[in-house]
Coordinates of C-alpha atoms in Angstrom, one line a residue:
Chain Y
X352 CA 87.5 -16.5 -17.8
X353 CA 87.9 -20.1 -16.8
X354 CA 85.0 -19.4 -14.4
X355 CA 82.8 -18.4 -17.2
X356 CA 83.7 -21.3 -19.4
X357 CA 82.9 -23.9 -16.7
X358 CA 79.6 -22.3 -15.7
X359 CA 78.5 -21.6 -19.3
X360 CA 78.9 -25.3 -20.1
X361 CA 76.1 -26.0 -17.7
X362 CA 73.7 -23.7 -19.5
X363 CA 72.3 -26.5 -21.8
X364 CA 71.4 -28.5 -18.7
X365 CA 69.4 -25.5 -17.3
X366 CA 67.7 -25.1 -20.7
X367 CA 66.9 -28.8 -20.8
X368 CA 65.4 -28.8 -17.4
X369 CA 63.4 -25.7 -18.2
X370 CA 62.2 -26.9 -21.5
X371 CA 61.3 -30.4 -20.3
X372 CA 59.4 -29.2 -17.2
X373 CA 57.6 -26.6 -19.3
X374 CA 56.5 -29.2 -21.9
X375 CA 55.3 -31.6 -19.2
X376 CA 53.5 -28.7 -17.5
X377 CA 51.9 -27.4 -20.7
X378 CA 50.5 -30.9 -21.5
X379 CA 49.4 -31.9 -18.0
X380 CA 48.0 -28.4 -17.6
X381 CA 45.5 -29.2 -20.4
X382 CA 44.5 -32.3 -18.5
X383 CA 44.0 -30.3 -15.2
X384 CA 42.0 -27.5 -16.8
X385 CA 39.8 -30.1 -18.6
X386 CA 39.2 -31.6 -15.2
X387 CA 38.5 -28.2 -13.8
X388 CA 35.8 -27.7 -16.4
X389 CA 34.4 -31.2 -16.3
X390 CA 30.7 -31.8 -16.1
X391 CA 31.2 -34.1 -13.1
X392 CA 31.6 -32.2 -9.9
X393 CA 33.8 -35.0 -8.4
X394 CA 36.3 -34.5 -11.2
X395 CA 36.1 -30.7 -10.9
X396 CA 36.7 -30.8 -7.1
X397 CA 39.6 -33.3 -7.4
X398 CA 41.2 -31.1 -10.1
X399 CA 40.9 -28.0 -8.0
X400 CA 42.4 -29.7 -5.0
X401 CA 45.3 -30.9 -7.0
X402 CA 45.9 -27.5 -8.5
X403 CA 45.7 -25.7 -5.1
X404 CA 48.0 -28.2 -3.4
X405 CA 50.6 -28.0 -6.2
X406 CA 50.5 -24.2 -6.1
X407 CA 50.5 -24.1 -2.4
X408 CA 53.8 -26.0 -1.8
X409 CA 57.1 -24.1 -2.2
X410 CA 58.9 -25.7 -5.2
X411 CA 61.9 -26.7 -3.1
X412 CA 59.8 -28.5 -0.6
X413 CA 57.9 -30.4 -3.3
X414 CA 61.2 -31.2 -5.0
X415 CA 62.6 -32.7 -1.8
X416 CA 59.4 -34.7 -1.3
X417 CA 59.8 -36.1 -4.8
X418 CA 63.5 -36.8 -4.8
X419 CA 64.3 -37.7 -1.2
X420 CA 60.9 -38.9 -0.2
X421 CA 59.4 -40.8 -3.1
X422 CA 62.5 -41.2 -5.2
X423 CA 64.6 -43.0 -2.7
X424 CA 62.0 -45.5 -1.6
X425 CA 60.5 -48.3 -3.8
X426 CA 61.4 -46.4 -6.9
X427 CA 64.6 -44.6 -7.5
X428 CA 64.6 -41.4 -9.4
X429 CA 67.6 -39.7 -11.0
X430 CA 68.0 -36.0 -10.0
X431 CA 66.9 -35.0 -13.5
X432 CA 63.8 -37.2 -13.4
X433 CA 62.9 -35.9 -10.0
X434 CA 63.4 -32.3 -11.2
X435 CA 61.1 -32.9 -14.2
X436 CA 58.4 -34.5 -12.1
X437 CA 58.6 -31.8 -9.4
X438 CA 58.8 -28.7 -11.4
X439 CA 56.7 -30.2 -14.2
X440 CA 53.8 -30.8 -11.9
X441 CA 54.0 -27.4 -10.4
X442 CA 54.1 -25.9 -13.9
X443 CA 51.1 -28.0 -14.8
X444 CA 49.1 -26.4 -11.9
X445 CA 50.2 -22.8 -12.8
X446 CA 49.6 -23.3 -16.5
X447 CA 46.2 -24.8 -15.8
X448 CA 45.2 -21.6 -14.0
X449 CA 46.6 -19.6 -16.9
X450 CA 44.5 -21.7 -19.4
X451 CA 41.5 -21.4 -17.2
X452 CA 41.7 -17.6 -17.1
X453 CA 42.1 -17.5 -20.9
X454 CA 39.1 -19.8 -21.4
X455 CA 37.0 -17.4 -19.3
X456 CA 38.2 -14.6 -21.5
X457 CA 36.6 -16.1 -24.6
X458 CA 33.2 -14.6 -25.2
X459 CA 30.3 -16.7 -24.0
X460 CA 28.6 -16.2 -27.3
X461 CA 31.3 -18.4 -28.9
X462 CA 30.1 -21.3 -26.7
X463 CA 26.5 -20.6 -27.5
X464 CA 27.0 -20.4 -31.2
X465 CA 28.9 -23.7 -31.1
X466 CA 26.1 -25.3 -29.1
X467 CA 23.4 -23.8 -31.4
X468 CA 25.2 -25.2 -34.4
X469 CA 25.3 -28.6 -32.8
X470 CA 29.1 -28.9 -32.5
X471 CA 30.2 -31.5 -30.0
X472 CA 32.2 -30.6 -26.9
X473 CA 35.5 -31.7 -28.3
X474 CA 35.1 -29.9 -31.6
X475 CA 34.0 -26.8 -29.7
X476 CA 37.1 -26.8 -27.5
X477 CA 39.6 -27.9 -30.1
X478 CA 38.4 -25.8 -33.1
X479 CA 36.5 -22.9 -31.7
X480 CA 37.4 -22.0 -28.1
X481 CA 41.0 -23.4 -27.8
X482 CA 42.5 -21.3 -30.6
X483 CA 41.0 -18.1 -29.2
X484 CA 42.0 -18.9 -25.6
X485 CA 45.5 -19.7 -26.8
X486 CA 46.0 -16.1 -27.9
X487 CA 45.1 -14.9 -24.5
X488 CA 47.2 -17.6 -22.7
X489 CA 50.5 -17.3 -24.7
X490 CA 51.9 -14.1 -23.0
X491 CA 51.2 -15.6 -19.6
X492 CA 52.7 -18.9 -20.6
X493 CA 55.9 -17.2 -21.7
X494 CA 56.0 -15.3 -18.4
X495 CA 55.8 -18.7 -16.6
X496 CA 58.6 -20.0 -18.8
X497 CA 60.8 -17.1 -17.6
X498 CA 60.0 -17.8 -14.0
X499 CA 60.7 -21.5 -14.5
X500 CA 64.1 -20.8 -16.1
X501 CA 65.1 -18.9 -13.0
X502 CA 63.5 -21.3 -10.5
X503 CA 65.2 -24.2 -12.2
X504 CA 68.2 -23.0 -10.1
X505 CA 66.7 -24.9 -7.1
X506 CA 67.2 -28.3 -8.8
X507 CA 70.9 -27.8 -8.0
X508 CA 69.9 -28.7 -4.4
X509 CA 69.1 -32.3 -5.5
X510 CA 72.2 -32.6 -7.7
X511 CA 71.3 -31.7 -11.2
X512 CA 74.4 -30.3 -12.8
X513 CA 73.0 -27.0 -14.1
X514 CA 74.2 -23.4 -13.9
X515 CA 73.7 -22.9 -10.2
X516 CA 75.3 -26.2 -9.1
X517 CA 78.4 -25.6 -11.2
X518 CA 78.7 -22.0 -10.1
X519 CA 78.5 -23.2 -6.5
X520 CA 81.2 -25.9 -7.0
X521 CA 83.4 -23.3 -8.8
X522 CA 83.0 -20.9 -6.0
X523 CA 84.1 -23.5 -3.4
X524 CA 87.0 -24.8 -5.5
X525 CA 88.4 -21.4 -6.5
X526 CA 87.7 -19.7 -3.2
X527 CA 86.3 -16.7 -5.1
X528 CA 82.7 -16.5 -4.0
X529 CA 81.6 -13.4 -5.9
X530 CA 82.7 -13.9 -9.5
X531 CA 81.0 -17.3 -10.2
X532 CA 77.6 -16.2 -8.9
X533 CA 77.8 -12.9 -10.9
X534 CA 78.6 -15.0 -13.9
X535 CA 75.6 -17.3 -13.2
X536 CA 73.4 -14.2 -12.8
X537 CA 74.6 -12.8 -16.2
X538 CA 73.9 -16.1 -17.9
X539 CA 70.4 -16.3 -16.5
X540 CA 69.8 -12.7 -17.7
X541 CA 71.1 -13.6 -21.1
X542 CA 68.9 -16.6 -21.4
X543 CA 65.8 -15.0 -20.0
X544 CA 65.8 -11.6 -21.8
X545 CA 65.0 -13.0 -25.3
X546 CA 62.0 -14.7 -23.7
X547 CA 60.9 -11.5 -22.2
X548 CA 61.1 -9.8 -25.6
X549 CA 59.2 -12.7 -27.1
X550 CA 56.5 -12.3 -24.5
X551 CA 56.1 -8.6 -25.2
X552 CA 56.2 -9.1 -28.9
X553 CA 53.5 -11.8 -28.7
X554 CA 51.4 -9.7 -26.4
X555 CA 51.4 -6.9 -29.0
X556 CA 50.8 -9.0 -32.1
X557 CA 48.2 -11.4 -30.6
X558 CA 46.1 -8.6 -29.1
X559 CA 46.2 -6.6 -32.4
X560 CA 44.6 -9.4 -34.3
X561 CA 41.6 -9.7 -32.1
Chain W
X176 CA -10.3 -15.2 -40.3
X177 CA -7.4 -17.4 -39.3
X178 CA -8.1 -21.1 -39.7
X179 CA -8.0 -22.6 -36.2
X180 CA -8.0 -26.2 -37.3
X181 CA -4.3 -27.1 -37.2
X182 CA -3.3 -29.5 -39.9
X183 CA -1.1 -31.9 -38.0
X184 CA 1.2 -32.5 -41.0
X185 CA 1.9 -28.8 -41.2
X186 CA 2.8 -28.4 -37.6
X187 CA 6.5 -27.5 -37.4
X188 CA 6.9 -26.5 -33.8
X189 CA 4.8 -27.0 -30.7
X190 CA 5.6 -25.7 -27.3
X191 CA 3.6 -27.0 -24.4
X192 CA 3.7 -25.4 -20.9
X193 CA 7.3 -24.2 -21.2
X194 CA 8.5 -22.6 -18.0
X195 CA 12.0 -21.3 -17.2
X196 CA 13.1 -19.6 -14.0
X197 CA 16.4 -18.2 -13.0
X198 CA 16.8 -18.5 -9.2
X199 CA 13.4 -17.2 -8.1
X200 CA 12.9 -15.0 -11.2
X201 CA 10.4 -16.6 -13.6
X202 CA 11.5 -15.7 -17.1
X203 CA 9.1 -17.8 -19.1
X204 CA 5.9 -18.7 -17.4
X205 CA 3.9 -21.6 -18.9
X206 CA 4.0 -20.7 -22.6
X207 CA 2.4 -22.8 -25.2
X208 CA 2.7 -22.1 -28.9
X209 CA 2.1 -23.8 -32.2
X210 CA 4.0 -22.7 -35.3
X211 CA 3.1 -24.1 -38.7
X212 CA 5.6 -24.9 -41.4
X213 CA 6.5 -21.8 -43.4
X214 CA 5.1 -19.5 -40.9
X215 CA 7.0 -16.4 -39.8
X216 CA 6.3 -15.5 -36.2
X217 CA 7.5 -12.2 -34.7
X218 CA 7.8 -11.8 -31.0
X219 CA 7.9 -8.4 -29.4
X220 CA 7.8 -7.2 -25.9
X221 CA 9.6 -5.0 -23.3
X222 CA 13.1 -6.1 -22.2
X223 CA 12.9 -8.7 -19.5
X224 CA 9.6 -10.0 -20.8
X225 CA 11.2 -13.4 -21.5
X226 CA 11.1 -13.4 -25.3
X227 CA 14.8 -14.1 -25.7
X228 CA 14.6 -16.8 -23.0
X229 CA 11.7 -18.4 -24.8
X230 CA 13.6 -18.4 -28.0
X231 CA 16.6 -20.0 -26.3
X232 CA 14.4 -22.6 -24.8
X233 CA 13.4 -23.8 -28.2
X234 CA 16.9 -25.0 -29.1
X235 CA 17.6 -25.8 -25.5
X236 CA 20.4 -23.2 -25.0
X237 CA 18.3 -22.8 -21.9
X238 CA 16.9 -26.1 -20.6
X239 CA 13.3 -25.3 -19.5
X240 CA 12.3 -26.4 -16.0
X241 CA 9.0 -27.8 -17.3
X242 CA 7.3 -28.3 -20.6
X243 CA 7.6 -30.1 -23.9
X244 CA 9.1 -28.9 -27.2
X245 CA 8.1 -30.8 -30.3
X246 CA 10.0 -30.0 -33.5
X247 CA 8.6 -31.8 -36.7
X248 CA 6.8 -34.3 -34.6
X249 CA 9.8 -35.2 -32.5
X250 CA 9.1 -34.3 -28.8
X251 CA 11.7 -33.4 -26.2
X252 CA 10.5 -33.3 -22.6
X253 CA 12.3 -30.9 -20.3
X254 CA 11.4 -32.8 -17.2
X255 CA 14.3 -34.8 -15.6
X256 CA 16.9 -33.2 -17.8
X257 CA 17.7 -33.6 -21.5
X258 CA 20.3 -36.1 -22.8
X259 CA 23.1 -35.0 -25.1
X260 CA 21.7 -37.1 -27.8
X261 CA 18.3 -35.4 -27.6
X262 CA 20.0 -32.0 -27.6
X263 CA 22.0 -32.8 -30.8
X264 CA 18.9 -34.2 -32.5
X265 CA 16.8 -31.1 -31.8
X266 CA 19.6 -28.6 -32.6
X267 CA 20.1 -30.3 -35.9
X268 CA 16.6 -29.1 -36.9
X269 CA 16.9 -25.6 -35.5
X270 CA 19.2 -22.8 -36.6
X271 CA 19.8 -19.7 -34.6
X272 CA 21.1 -16.2 -35.3
X273 CA 22.3 -14.1 -32.4
X274 CA 22.2 -10.4 -31.7
X275 CA 26.0 -10.4 -31.4
X276 CA 26.6 -12.5 -34.5
X277 CA 29.0 -14.8 -32.7
X278 CA 31.1 -15.7 -35.8
X279 CA 34.3 -17.5 -35.0
X280 CA 36.9 -14.6 -35.2
X281 CA 39.9 -16.8 -36.0
X282 CA 38.4 -18.4 -39.1
X283 CA 37.7 -17.0 -42.5
X284 CA 34.1 -16.4 -43.5
X285 CA 34.1 -19.5 -45.6
X286 CA 35.5 -21.7 -42.8
X287 CA 32.9 -20.3 -40.4
X288 CA 30.2 -21.7 -42.7
X289 CA 31.9 -24.9 -43.8
X290 CA 33.3 -26.2 -40.5
X291 CA 29.9 -26.9 -38.8
X292 CA 28.7 -28.7 -42.0
X293 CA 31.8 -31.0 -41.9
X294 CA 31.5 -31.6 -38.2
X295 CA 27.7 -31.9 -37.8
X296 CA 26.6 -33.3 -41.2
X297 CA 29.8 -35.1 -42.2
X298 CA 30.1 -33.3 -45.5
X299 CA 33.5 -33.3 -47.2
X300 CA 35.4 -30.1 -47.3
X301 CA 34.6 -29.7 -51.0
X302 CA 30.9 -30.4 -50.5
X303 CA 30.8 -28.0 -47.6
X304 CA 32.6 -25.2 -49.4
X305 CA 30.3 -25.6 -52.4
X306 CA 27.3 -25.2 -50.2
X307 CA 28.9 -22.3 -48.3
X308 CA 29.7 -20.4 -51.5
X309 CA 26.1 -20.9 -52.8
X310 CA 24.8 -19.4 -49.5
X311 CA 27.3 -16.6 -49.6
X312 CA 26.0 -15.8 -53.1
X313 CA 22.5 -15.8 -51.7
X314 CA 23.3 -13.3 -49.0
X315 CA 25.4 -11.3 -51.4
X316 CA 28.8 -11.8 -49.8
X317 CA 30.8 -14.0 -52.2
X318 CA 33.6 -11.5 -52.2
X319 CA 34.0 -11.8 -48.4
X320 CA 34.6 -15.6 -48.5
X321 CA 38.3 -15.3 -47.6
X322 CA 38.0 -12.4 -45.2
X323 CA 38.0 -12.7 -41.4
X324 CA 34.9 -11.5 -39.5
X325 CA 36.7 -8.5 -38.2
X326 CA 37.1 -7.3 -41.8
X327 CA 33.4 -7.3 -42.3
X328 CA 30.8 -4.8 -41.2
X329 CA 28.2 -5.8 -38.6
X330 CA 25.6 -6.2 -41.3
X331 CA 27.9 -8.4 -43.3
X332 CA 28.8 -10.5 -40.2
X333 CA 25.1 -11.0 -39.4
X334 CA 24.4 -12.2 -43.0
X335 CA 27.4 -14.6 -42.7
X336 CA 25.9 -15.9 -39.5
X337 CA 22.6 -16.5 -41.2
X338 CA 24.4 -18.3 -44.0
X339 CA 26.2 -20.4 -41.4
X340 CA 23.0 -21.5 -39.8
X341 CA 21.3 -22.2 -43.1
X342 CA 24.2 -24.4 -44.2
X343 CA 23.0 -27.0 -41.8
X344 CA 19.6 -27.2 -43.5
X345 CA 17.5 -26.3 -40.4
X346 CA 13.7 -26.7 -40.4
X347 CA 13.3 -23.7 -38.3
X348 CA 15.3 -20.5 -37.9
X349 CA 15.4 -18.6 -34.7
X350 CA 16.5 -14.9 -34.7
X351 CA 17.3 -13.3 -31.4
X352 CA 17.1 -9.5 -32.1
X353 CA 19.2 -9.9 -35.2
X354 CA 19.4 -6.2 -36.0
X355 CA 19.6 -4.7 -32.5
X356 CA 23.4 -4.4 -32.6
X357 CA 23.4 -2.7 -36.0
X358 CA 23.2 0.8 -37.5
X359 CA 19.8 1.2 -39.1
X360 CA 21.2 1.0 -42.6
X361 CA 23.2 -2.2 -41.9
X362 CA 20.1 -3.6 -40.2
X363 CA 18.2 -3.1 -43.5
X364 CA 20.5 -5.5 -45.4
X365 CA 20.0 -8.1 -42.8
X366 CA 16.2 -7.6 -42.9
X367 CA 16.3 -8.0 -46.6
X368 CA 18.0 -11.4 -46.3
X369 CA 15.4 -12.4 -43.7
X370 CA 12.6 -11.3 -45.9
X371 CA 14.0 -13.3 -48.8
X372 CA 14.2 -16.3 -46.5
X373 CA 10.6 -15.9 -45.4
X374 CA 9.5 -15.7 -49.1
X375 CA 11.3 -19.1 -49.7
X376 CA 9.0 -20.6 -47.1
X377 CA 11.4 -21.0 -44.1
X378 CA 9.7 -21.3 -40.8
X379 CA 11.0 -18.4 -38.7
X380 CA 10.7 -17.1 -35.2
X381 CA 12.0 -13.6 -34.8
X382 CA 12.5 -11.7 -31.6
X383 CA 12.7 -8.1 -32.7
X384 CA 12.0 -4.5 -32.1
X385 CA 11.6 -3.8 -35.9
X386 CA 7.9 -3.2 -35.9
X387 CA 7.8 -2.6 -39.7
X388 CA 9.4 -5.9 -40.4
X389 CA 7.0 -7.6 -38.1
X390 CA 4.0 -5.9 -39.8
X391 CA 5.2 -6.6 -43.4
X392 CA 6.8 -10.0 -43.1
X393 CA 5.4 -11.9 -40.1
X394 CA 2.3 -14.0 -40.4
X395 CA 1.7 -13.7 -36.7
X396 CA 2.8 -11.3 -34.0
X397 CA 3.2 -12.3 -30.4
X398 CA 3.4 -9.8 -27.6
X399 CA 5.1 -11.0 -24.4
X400 CA 5.2 -9.4 -21.0
X401 CA 6.3 -10.9 -17.7
X402 CA 7.1 -14.3 -19.2
X403 CA 3.7 -14.8 -20.8
X404 CA 2.1 -14.3 -24.1
X405 CA -0.3 -11.4 -23.5
X406 CA -1.6 -11.0 -27.0
X407 CA -1.2 -12.5 -30.5
X408 CA -2.6 -12.5 -33.9
X409 CA -2.3 -10.9 -37.3
X410 CA 0.5 -8.4 -37.0
X411 CA -1.3 -5.4 -38.6
X412 CA -4.4 -5.8 -36.4
X413 CA -2.3 -6.3 -33.3
X414 CA -0.3 -3.2 -34.1
X415 CA -3.2 -1.0 -35.2
X416 CA -5.7 -2.3 -32.8
X417 CA -4.1 -3.8 -29.6
X418 CA -6.6 -5.4 -27.2
X419 CA -4.5 -5.3 -24.1
X420 CA -3.4 -2.1 -22.2
X421 CA 0.1 -3.4 -21.7
X422 CA 0.5 -4.0 -25.5
X423 CA -0.8 -0.4 -26.2
X424 CA 1.8 1.2 -23.9
X425 CA 4.6 -0.9 -25.3
X426 CA 3.7 -0.2 -28.9
X427 CA 3.4 3.5 -28.4
X428 CA 6.8 3.4 -26.7
X429 CA 8.5 1.9 -29.7
X430 CA 6.4 3.8 -32.3
X431 CA 6.3 7.3 -30.9
X432 CA 10.0 8.0 -30.6

């Protein structure tokens, strides 16, 4: 039981890492997808390269580059900061692709009607296309949040005191190497399952309204 | 006899040498056209004849490769691209109604009509809503103001789309097969609204397969094939006495079914 108490106390850190990375990713993803759909081909190409690179590097490798590579040079980053930058940027790339797909799902006629009415580009995206694309994007975004929650375990490798790091310490200190990890697994399941339900619920309600 | 001396003050739209190609497929081939204020022009022709593309060139949904479009004396040259400013200026004068209505599904009918007025003309919400309600009354849909498009029939959606375009006080209304996606009965209510609009003196260009509407309402009928105007004139005489073989085959195809 003392295993559980110790590990469970680290759950808020896991949630904090996940929520912060997701928020950073959700916002930067908008920037990246805007770049992807820019009228300038230079901006488009740069955005595509950034997205492909971020999605092509294994998260743990990127995390090490940020923390040990960049974060120990001229600027020093705390483990938490490095985690947010690393997983936040990777989330941005993935979410940008989810946004892009959902924008493609919006009927072409909606763009044409906006153009014909003389609406500006910003109004078109913010008022007409965005809200419709969001409906398509939300289930995918929640799915990404679930992956992120689980993948946040890798930030234990750079010393963020979340569930995995505490479970690992507990295993070494107590000499019992099965129980702490089983407990960690159960906590991840307990945190992730509501999100999975949310995802399915949103998928149902949002698709019905279309 | 049709008077062939164009009164320049009455000229609402002039197309000069408009050409549009997609890859190597020429959709609109060197089309010139004058439309006077208050005129209703119907365009018919087989699919792929370029009539929809021509219509979309008028409000620059398709940028022509060549040619000049003059709306109310304000010319836009296609050569060398069109600036956003020119686009906005031209589109402000031209309203368009699509085959697939293209209402915004996440907004109520009222918001659909009011939002563009607020954004494009800078009207206040109250001003815009007042205008929207007046137009909804005109198209007979006051009761649908707070409904979403999905709660309206196709015919109702198309009437809302007409109201939405009219709310911006366009000088010309373009209709791209406005009844083709509708059951015949629902199409009639849309045609009734268009007829009313024509009676009020709106300048209209209508791409359509509704030959009766063209005969009754249009002042001029244009027949297109292979990207060109092959025949035009008084609707009844074109329909009853076509001069070109291609027109004859097309007309018998839509009449004798």
